[in-house]
Amino acid sequence: MNWQEVCEHPQLQNLPFKVELNRWGQVVMSPVKVKHSFFQGRIQRVLETFLKTGEVMPECAIATTDGVKVADVVWCSGDRFAQIEAEVAASIAPEICIEVTSAGNTEEEMLGKRQLYLAVGALEVWVCDDQGRVTFYDRSGALTRSGLVPDFPHQIQR
């Protein structure tokens, strides 16, 4: 399948899962728990308090060399958003791509996603673990804090 077909397929609508494609066009679904949704929403709201320009969005589909991946939260500058807003899956990643991990995610999987997002244009990738701890990465590796949003907290609070 391609991403357009996934988006339009009637049986894949309103699923309680995060849906992505792998490099072979196979649909990959991950169940989402309430805690995951909480962190995703909180990150979006906190990010919006720091960034007054561009667009903060949940569930952004990004075309990568390993299929379409869906970042949990992203921030996109106005210029980049103008490039991708009409696309089915972003051909260039938003500047910040954020993944909220689930218990089933491995470190290898998260490393892979970080590399995929950075390879298609992300400037930073953030990872929020299941305890709300946020780590920041760019092409050079782990950062002590975000270079784009230096005051973003390292811990998401309830």
JSON list of C-alpha atoms in Angstrom, two decimals, residues 34 39 51 77 92:
[
{"chain": "A", "resi": 34, "resn": "VAL", "atom": "CA", "xyz": [-3.93, 6.79, 27.74]},
{"chain": "A", "resi": 39, "resn": "PHE", "atom": "CA", "xyz": [2.29, 12.95, 27.14]},
{"chain": "A", "resi": 51, "resn": "LEU", "atom": "CA", "xyz": [7.13, 28.68, 19.98]},
{"chain": "A", "resi": 77, "resn": "SER", "atom": "CA", "xyz": [8.47, 26.60, 10.69]},
{"chain": "A", "resi": 92, "resn": "ILE", "atom": "CA", "xyz": [10.65, 16.87, 4.29]}
]
